[in-house]
Amino acid sequence: MRKLFIIENGSDLARETADRMTELLGKGFEVSREDPSDADMVLVFGGDGAFLHGLESWGFPEAPILGINTGHLGFFQELLPEDTELFKQFCSGKGFTLQTYRLLKAQVYSSKGEQTVLAINDFTIRDRGAKVARLCVTIDDKLVERFFGDGFIVASCAGSTAYSYSLGGCIVDPRLESIQLTPMAPINSKALRSFTSSMMFPPTSSLTIEPMEGSSLDLGVYADGMDIDPGEIIKVKFSLSEKRIHVVRKQDYDFWGKVESKFL
Ligand code: NAP
Ligand code: MN
């Protein structure tokens, strides 16, 4: 018996597609929406949002994750609702490759204490209002920048095609394990100087971002776009987590082909 765990984004289309496709499987499969812990495969019906938020809400399951795109872009989703033959084959555990993504980690120190949060794509740290965020950036214990602007995106290679890309960050081949720090509207004037390009760091680096002394900021921290509501921020330390997710891809999967088809 192969156990399949289902995540849907709540839309009618995702629900109908999940029902229709899992009915095709017939005997030998057990479908659940309650417990991913012993699943052989996780199926996500929806777009990237369903993928990101669904996996987060189930604690980033270890099993291979197969995405079926019923959303808009679907960068993580490998199949379309009409790919029924591949769907049956993949659910039987055959004919795919796995793409592994390392998660990003944020250790948040705030008025509420300390918490650790994981993300697949990115963290956003920025002022919640329309004030200039004044932030100190420390790379591996060395203060590197006093930043003035809207804030930062801290992106994994998976997130390099999401928010970071919209802000002029580079697209990172997922074989290059890394952390990218992308500034949001950096000010670079005679009075205030900030780096204007994004910066890339090796997987062993940690980045600490904290409000400059004396600056009164109402900082928000968002994990894959979700507000973690941390209270008053003292500092946030970003690094790569040891935790990974494994995404089902076609055998001829090619990252740059996917980038070309989704963006050009
Ligand atoms: P959303 O507000 O629905 O839109 C984000 C868009 O980015 C959607 O089209 C989504 O695809 C796509 N996307 C998500 N992850 C991607 C990836 N790794 N590569 C390429 N495109 C990707 O938000 P959401 O769907 O919940 O996704 C959360 C993500 O949105 C955050 O992690 C952040 O990176 C991104 N975001 C981007 C901007 C911006 O570009 N200005 C602003 C805020 C947040 P689907 O259509 O398949 O959902
Ligand atoms: Mn979305």
GROMACS .gro file of C-alpha atoms and ligand atoms in nm:
model
  313
    1MET     CA    1   0.000   0.000   0.000
    2ARG     CA    2   0.145   0.339  -0.100
    3LYS     CA    3   0.045   0.632   0.118
    4LEU     CA    4  -0.019   0.966  -0.047
    5PHE     CA    5  -0.066   1.283   0.153
    6ILE     CA    6  -0.271   1.559  -0.012
    7ILE     CA    7  -0.231   1.934   0.023
    8GLU     CA    8  -0.470   2.167  -0.164
    9ASN     CA    9  -0.493   2.544  -0.178
   10GLY     CA   10  -0.866   2.548  -0.104
   11SER     CA   11  -0.982   2.642  -0.454
   12ASP     CA   12  -1.255   2.442  -0.629
   13LEU     CA   13  -1.020   2.364  -0.914
   14ALA     CA   14  -0.753   2.222  -0.682
   15ARG     CA   15  -1.010   2.008  -0.496
   16GLU     CA   16  -1.169   1.877  -0.818
   17THR     CA   17  -0.830   1.803  -0.972
   18ALA     CA   18  -0.715   1.622  -0.658
   19ASP     CA   19  -1.031   1.408  -0.652
   20ARG     CA   20  -1.022   1.332  -1.024
   21MET     CA   21  -0.653   1.244  -1.035
   22THR     CA   22  -0.642   1.031  -0.720
   23GLU     CA   23  -0.946   0.835  -0.843
   24LEU     CA   24  -0.738   0.731  -1.144
   25LEU     CA   25  -0.494   0.551  -0.919
   26GLY     CA   26  -0.719   0.264  -0.820
   27LYS     CA   27  -0.616  -0.006  -0.570
   28GLY     CA   28  -0.287  -0.007  -0.382
   29PHE     CA   29  -0.302   0.356  -0.274
   30GLU     CA   30  -0.417   0.515   0.047
   31VAL     CA   31  -0.498   0.885   0.034
   32SER     CA   32  -0.491   1.103   0.346
   33ARG     CA   33  -0.525   1.468   0.437
   34GLU     CA   34  -0.455   1.418   0.808
   35ASP     CA   35  -0.101   1.298   0.869
   36PRO     CA   36   0.201   1.333   0.640
   37SER     CA   37   0.445   1.162   0.878
   38ASP     CA   38   0.439   0.816   0.716
   39ALA     CA   39   0.352   0.928   0.361
   40ASP     CA   40   0.541   0.783   0.065
   41MET     CA   41   0.467   1.096  -0.133
   42VAL     CA   42   0.313   1.439  -0.074
   43LEU     CA   43   0.089   1.575  -0.352
   44VAL     CA   44   0.035   1.951  -0.370
   45PHE     CA   45  -0.254   2.080  -0.583
   46GLY     CA   46  -0.237   2.456  -0.642
   47GLY     CA   47   0.030   2.708  -0.737
   48ASP     CA   48   0.352   2.808  -0.567
   49GLY     CA   49   0.161   2.971  -0.283
   50ALA     CA   50  -0.010   2.638  -0.202
   51PHE     CA   51   0.327   2.466  -0.222
   52LEU     CA   52   0.501   2.713   0.012
   53HIS     CA   53   0.225   2.756   0.269
   54GLY     CA   54   0.102   2.395   0.259
   55LEU     CA   55   0.446   2.251   0.325
   56GLU     CA   56   0.512   2.504   0.598
   57SER     CA   57   0.188   2.424   0.778
   58TRP     CA   58   0.280   2.051   0.778
   59GLY     CA   59   0.636   2.112   0.904
   60PHE     CA   60   0.811   2.053   0.569
   61PRO     CA   61   0.759   1.675   0.527
   62GLU     CA   62   1.055   1.453   0.435
   63ALA     CA   63   0.875   1.252   0.164
   64PRO     CA   64   0.909   1.338  -0.208
   65ILE     CA   65   0.676   1.626  -0.298
   66LEU     CA   66   0.486   1.622  -0.628
   67GLY     CA   67   0.323   1.948  -0.734
   68ILE     CA   68   0.029   1.962  -0.975
   69ASN     CA   69  -0.021   2.317  -1.099
   70THR     CA   70  -0.374   2.452  -1.074
   71GLY     CA   71  -0.246   2.799  -0.979
   72HIS     CA   72  -0.077   3.070  -1.181
   73LEU     CA   73   0.297   3.041  -1.219
   74GLY     CA   74   0.373   2.706  -1.059
   75PHE     CA   75   0.751   2.718  -1.046
   76PHE     CA   76   0.766   2.429  -0.798
   77GLN     CA   77   0.486   2.233  -0.963
   78GLU     CA   78   0.606   1.969  -1.209
   79LEU     CA   79   0.280   1.841  -1.359
   80LEU     CA   80  -0.036   1.987  -1.511
   81PRO     CA   81  -0.385   1.845  -1.440
   82GLU     CA   82  -0.382   1.672  -1.781
   83ASP     CA   83  -0.055   1.483  -1.719
   84THR     CA   84  -0.239   1.173  -1.597
   85GLU     CA   85   0.005   0.906  -1.718
   86LEU     CA   86   0.305   1.073  -1.554
   87PHE     CA   87   0.093   1.129  -1.245
   88LYS     CA   88   0.015   0.756  -1.211
   89GLN     CA   89   0.377   0.663  -1.277
   90PHE     CA   90   0.519   0.914  -1.026
   91CYS     CA   91   0.267   0.814  -0.756
   92SER     CA   92   0.383   0.454  -0.799
   93GLY     CA   93   0.733   0.577  -0.713
   94LYS     CA   94   0.875   0.539  -1.064
   95GLY     CA   95   1.030   0.745  -1.339
   96PHE     CA   96   1.116   1.073  -1.166
   97THR     CA   97   1.420   1.246  -1.025
   98LEU     CA   98   1.433   1.442  -0.701
   99GLN     CA   99   1.547   1.800  -0.671
  100THR     CA  100   1.661   1.882  -0.321
  101TYR     CA  101   1.623   2.230  -0.175
  102ARG     CA  102   1.787   2.336   0.149
  103LEU     CA  103   1.562   2.555   0.363
  104LEU     CA  104   1.650   2.898   0.496
  105LYS     CA  105   1.650   2.961   0.869
  106ALA     CA  106   1.584   3.281   1.063
  107GLN     CA  107   1.663   3.303   1.435
  108VAL     CA  108   1.452   3.593   1.553
  109TYR     CA  109   1.537   3.775   1.878
  110SER     CA  110   1.259   4.010   1.984
  111SER     CA  111   1.054   4.145   2.271
  112LYS     CA  112   0.868   3.812   2.256
  113GLY     CA  113   1.186   3.608   2.311
  114GLU     CA  114   1.369   3.389   2.062
  115GLN     CA  115   1.211   3.186   1.782
  116THR     CA  116   1.342   2.991   1.483
  117VAL     CA  117   1.149   3.006   1.157
  118LEU     CA  118   1.212   2.818   0.831
  119ALA     CA  119   1.134   2.922   0.473
  120ILE     CA  120   1.167   2.772   0.127
  121ASN     CA  121   1.199   3.088  -0.085
  122ASP     CA  122   1.285   3.385   0.124
  123PHE     CA  123   1.254   3.608   0.426
  124THR     CA  124   1.155   3.973   0.396
  125ILE     CA  125   1.262   4.216   0.668
  126ARG     CA  126   1.133   4.569   0.636
  127ASP     CA  127   0.967   4.858   0.814
  128ARG     CA  128   0.592   4.800   0.839
  129GLY     CA  129   0.522   5.165   0.772
  130ALA     CA  130   0.666   5.392   0.507
  131LYS     CA  131   0.978   5.494   0.700
  132VAL     CA  132   1.338   5.447   0.592
  133ALA     CA  133   1.466   5.132   0.754
  134ARG     CA  134   1.808   5.188   0.910
  135LEU     CA  135   1.968   4.849   0.947
  136CYS     CA  136   2.309   4.708   1.036
  137VAL     CA  137   2.418   4.405   0.837
  138THR     CA  138   2.674   4.174   0.994
  139ILE     CA  139   2.821   3.895   0.785
  140ASP     CA  140   2.977   3.616   0.993
  141ASP     CA  141   3.054   3.846   1.292
  142LYS     CA  142   3.181   4.138   1.083
  143LEU     CA  143   2.973   4.455   1.049
  144VAL     CA  144   2.969   4.512   0.673
  145GLU     CA  145   2.698   4.764   0.602
  146ARG     CA  146   2.488   5.036   0.757
  147PHE     CA  147   2.187   5.025   0.525
  148PHE     CA  148   1.922   5.285   0.444
  149GLY     CA  149   1.620   5.186   0.237
  150ASP     CA  150   1.305   4.977   0.255
  151GLY     CA  151   1.465   4.659   0.384
  152PHE     CA  152   1.598   4.328   0.253
  153ILE     CA  153   1.503   3.999   0.097
  154VAL     CA  154   1.713   3.707   0.216
  155ALA     CA  155   1.665   3.443  -0.053
  156SER     CA  156   1.761   3.081  -0.104
  157CYS     CA  157   1.839   2.963  -0.457
  158ALA     CA  158   1.473   2.848  -0.476
  159GLY     CA  159   1.360   3.200  -0.394
  160SER     CA  160   1.596   3.362  -0.646
  161THR     CA  161   1.318   3.356  -0.909
  162ALA     CA  162   1.058   3.509  -0.673
  163TYR     CA  163   1.061   3.843  -0.484
  164SER     CA  164   1.439   3.882  -0.504
  165TYR     CA  165   1.422   3.862  -0.884
  166SER     CA  166   1.158   4.139  -0.898
  167LEU     CA  167   1.403   4.359  -0.707
  168GLY     CA  168   1.686   4.299  -0.953
  169GLY     CA  169   1.846   4.004  -0.775
  170CYS     CA  170   2.013   3.732  -0.980
  171ILE     CA  171   1.865   3.395  -1.075
  172VAL     CA  172   2.069   3.129  -0.899
  173ASP     CA  173   2.120   2.780  -1.039
  174PRO     CA  174   1.995   2.550  -0.759
  175ARG     CA  175   2.315   2.345  -0.776
  176LEU     CA  176   2.485   2.649  -0.624
  177GLU     CA  177   2.386   2.627  -0.258
  178SER     CA  178   2.387   2.987  -0.138
  179ILE     CA  179   2.218   3.276   0.037
  180GLN     CA  180   2.137   3.595  -0.152
  181LEU     CA  181   2.084   3.929   0.021
  182THR     CA  182   1.881   4.165  -0.198
  183PRO     CA  183   1.823   4.528  -0.096
  184MET     CA  184   1.480   4.685  -0.134
  185ALA     CA  185   1.504   5.044  -0.259
  186PRO     CA  186   1.853   5.110  -0.119
  187ILE     CA  187   1.932   5.480  -0.073
  188ASN     CA  188   2.260   5.580  -0.224
  189SER     CA  189   2.306   5.954  -0.192
  190LYS     CA  190   2.570   6.194  -0.063
  191ALA     CA  191   2.403   6.171   0.276
  192LEU     CA  192   2.322   5.801   0.302
  193ARG     CA  193   2.518   5.523   0.138
  194SER     CA  194   2.405   5.165   0.083
  195PHE     CA  195   2.506   4.885  -0.151
  196THR     CA  196   2.268   4.882  -0.445
  197SER     CA  197   2.321   4.531  -0.582
  198SER     CA  198   2.234   4.201  -0.423
  199MET     CA  199   2.512   4.001  -0.262
  200MET     CA  200   2.575   3.625  -0.264
  201PHE     CA  201   2.705   3.424   0.028
  202PRO     CA  202   2.828   3.066   0.066
  203PRO     CA  203   2.614   2.807   0.247
  204THR     CA  204   2.827   2.835   0.563
  205SER     CA  205   2.765   3.208   0.610
  206SER     CA  206   2.529   3.373   0.851
  207LEU     CA  207   2.379   3.721   0.807
  208THR     CA  208   2.262   3.923   1.104
  209ILE     CA  209   2.032   4.219   1.049
  210GLU     CA  210   1.942   4.456   1.332
  211PRO     CA  211   1.801   4.805   1.365
  212MET     CA  212   2.064   5.077   1.398
  213GLU     CA  213   2.106   5.210   1.748
  214GLY     CA  214   1.856   5.483   1.821
  215SER     CA  215   1.639   5.417   1.516
  216SER     CA  216   1.274   5.367   1.596
  217LEU     CA  217   1.145   5.107   1.354
  218ASP     CA  218   0.843   4.884   1.342
  219LEU     CA  219   1.012   4.595   1.164
  220GLY     CA  220   0.813   4.316   1.005
  221VAL     CA  221   0.960   3.976   0.921
  222TYR     CA  222   0.788   3.759   0.659
  223ALA     CA  223   0.866   3.394   0.580
  224ASP     CA  224   0.772   3.311   0.220
  225GLY     CA  225   0.540   3.613   0.233
  226MET     CA  226   0.375   3.517   0.564
  227ASP     CA  227   0.394   3.758   0.857
  228ILE     CA  228   0.563   3.586   1.150
  229ASP     CA  229   0.446   3.868   1.380
  230PRO     CA  230   0.758   3.871   1.596
  231GLY     CA  231   0.698   4.171   1.823
  232GLU     CA  232   0.970   4.433   1.858
  233ILE     CA  233   1.281   4.305   1.676
  234ILE     CA  234   1.620   4.310   1.844
  235LYS     CA  235   1.804   4.119   1.570
  236VAL     CA  236   1.751   3.844   1.316
  237LYS     CA  237   2.018   3.593   1.218
  238PHE     CA  238   1.975   3.425   0.878
  239SER     CA  239   2.151   3.108   0.763
  240LEU     CA  240   2.086   2.787   0.573
  241SER     CA  241   1.909   2.517   0.771
  242GLU     CA  242   2.015   2.152   0.773
  243LYS     CA  243   1.655   2.069   0.679
  244ARG     CA  244   1.577   1.991   0.316
  245ILE     CA  245   1.275   1.919   0.101
  246HIS     CA  246   1.276   1.687  -0.201
  247VAL     CA  247   1.073   1.788  -0.504
  248VAL     CA  248   0.962   1.540  -0.771
  249ARG     CA  249   1.084   1.637  -1.118
  250LYS     CA  250   1.056   1.474  -1.461
  251GLN     CA  251   1.362   1.276  -1.558
  252ASP     CA  252   1.456   1.535  -1.822
  253TYR     CA  253   1.402   1.828  -1.579
  254ASP     CA  254   1.622   2.119  -1.661
  255PHE     CA  255   1.624   2.427  -1.435
  256TRP     CA  256   1.715   2.677  -1.706
  257GLY     CA  257   1.451   2.535  -1.940
  258LYS     CA  258   1.195   2.593  -1.664
  259VAL     CA  259   1.321   2.948  -1.611
  260GLU     CA  260   1.298   3.020  -1.983
  261SER     CA  261   0.944   2.881  -2.011
  262LYS     CA  262   0.813   3.062  -1.701
  263PHE     CA  263   0.979   3.400  -1.754
  264LEU     CA  264   1.043   3.469  -2.122
  265NAP     P1  265   0.156   3.574  -0.419
  265NAP     O1  266   0.131   3.708  -0.360
  265NAP     O2  267   0.042   3.493  -0.465
  265NAP     O3  268   0.251   3.595  -0.548
  265NAP     C1  269   0.381   3.563  -0.565
  265NAP     C2  270   0.406   3.523  -0.712
  265NAP     O4  271   0.536   3.463  -0.716
  265NAP     C3  272   0.309   3.415  -0.762
  265NAP     O5  273   0.291   3.431  -0.901
  265NAP     C4  274   0.382   3.287  -0.730
  265NAP     O6  275   0.344   3.176  -0.812
  265NAP     C5  276   0.525   3.329  -0.760
  265NAP     N1  277   0.629   3.252  -0.692
  265NAP     C6  278   0.633   3.202  -0.566
  265NAP     N2  279   0.748   3.137  -0.545
  265NAP     C7  280   0.820   3.145  -0.659
  265NAP     C8  281   0.948   3.097  -0.698
  265NAP     N3  282   1.026   3.027  -0.616
  265NAP     N4  283   0.991   3.125  -0.823
  265NAP     C9  284   0.914   3.197  -0.908
  265NAP     N5  285   0.793   3.245  -0.877
  265NAP    C10  286   0.747   3.219  -0.754
  265NAP     O7  287   0.242   3.496  -0.307
  265NAP     P2  288   0.258   3.339  -0.283
  265NAP     O8  289   0.208   3.264  -0.402
  265NAP     O9  290   0.206   3.312  -0.147
  265NAP    O10  291   0.419   3.327  -0.280
  265NAP    C11  292   0.498   3.383  -0.177
  265NAP    C12  293   0.618   3.446  -0.240
  265NAP    O11  294   0.576   3.561  -0.311
  265NAP    C13  295   0.723   3.500  -0.145
  265NAP    O12  296   0.813   3.399  -0.103
  265NAP    C14  297   0.789   3.609  -0.229
  265NAP    O13  298   0.908   3.561  -0.291
  265NAP    C15  299   0.690   3.640  -0.339
  265NAP     N6  300   0.654   3.782  -0.344
  265NAP    C16  301   0.692   3.851  -0.455
  265NAP    C17  302   0.668   3.988  -0.465
  265NAP    C18  303   0.715   4.059  -0.587
  265NAP    O14  304   0.768   3.994  -0.677
  265NAP     N7  305   0.703   4.191  -0.593
  265NAP    C19  306   0.603   4.055  -0.361
  265NAP    C20  307   0.564   3.981  -0.248
  265NAP    C21  308   0.592   3.843  -0.242
  265NAP     P3  309   0.191   3.119  -0.812
  265NAP    O15  310   0.119   3.212  -0.904
  265NAP    O16  311   0.205   2.982  -0.870
  265NAP    O17  312   0.142   3.122  -0.670
  266MN      MN  313   0.031   3.273  -0.523
   0.00000   0.00000   0.00000
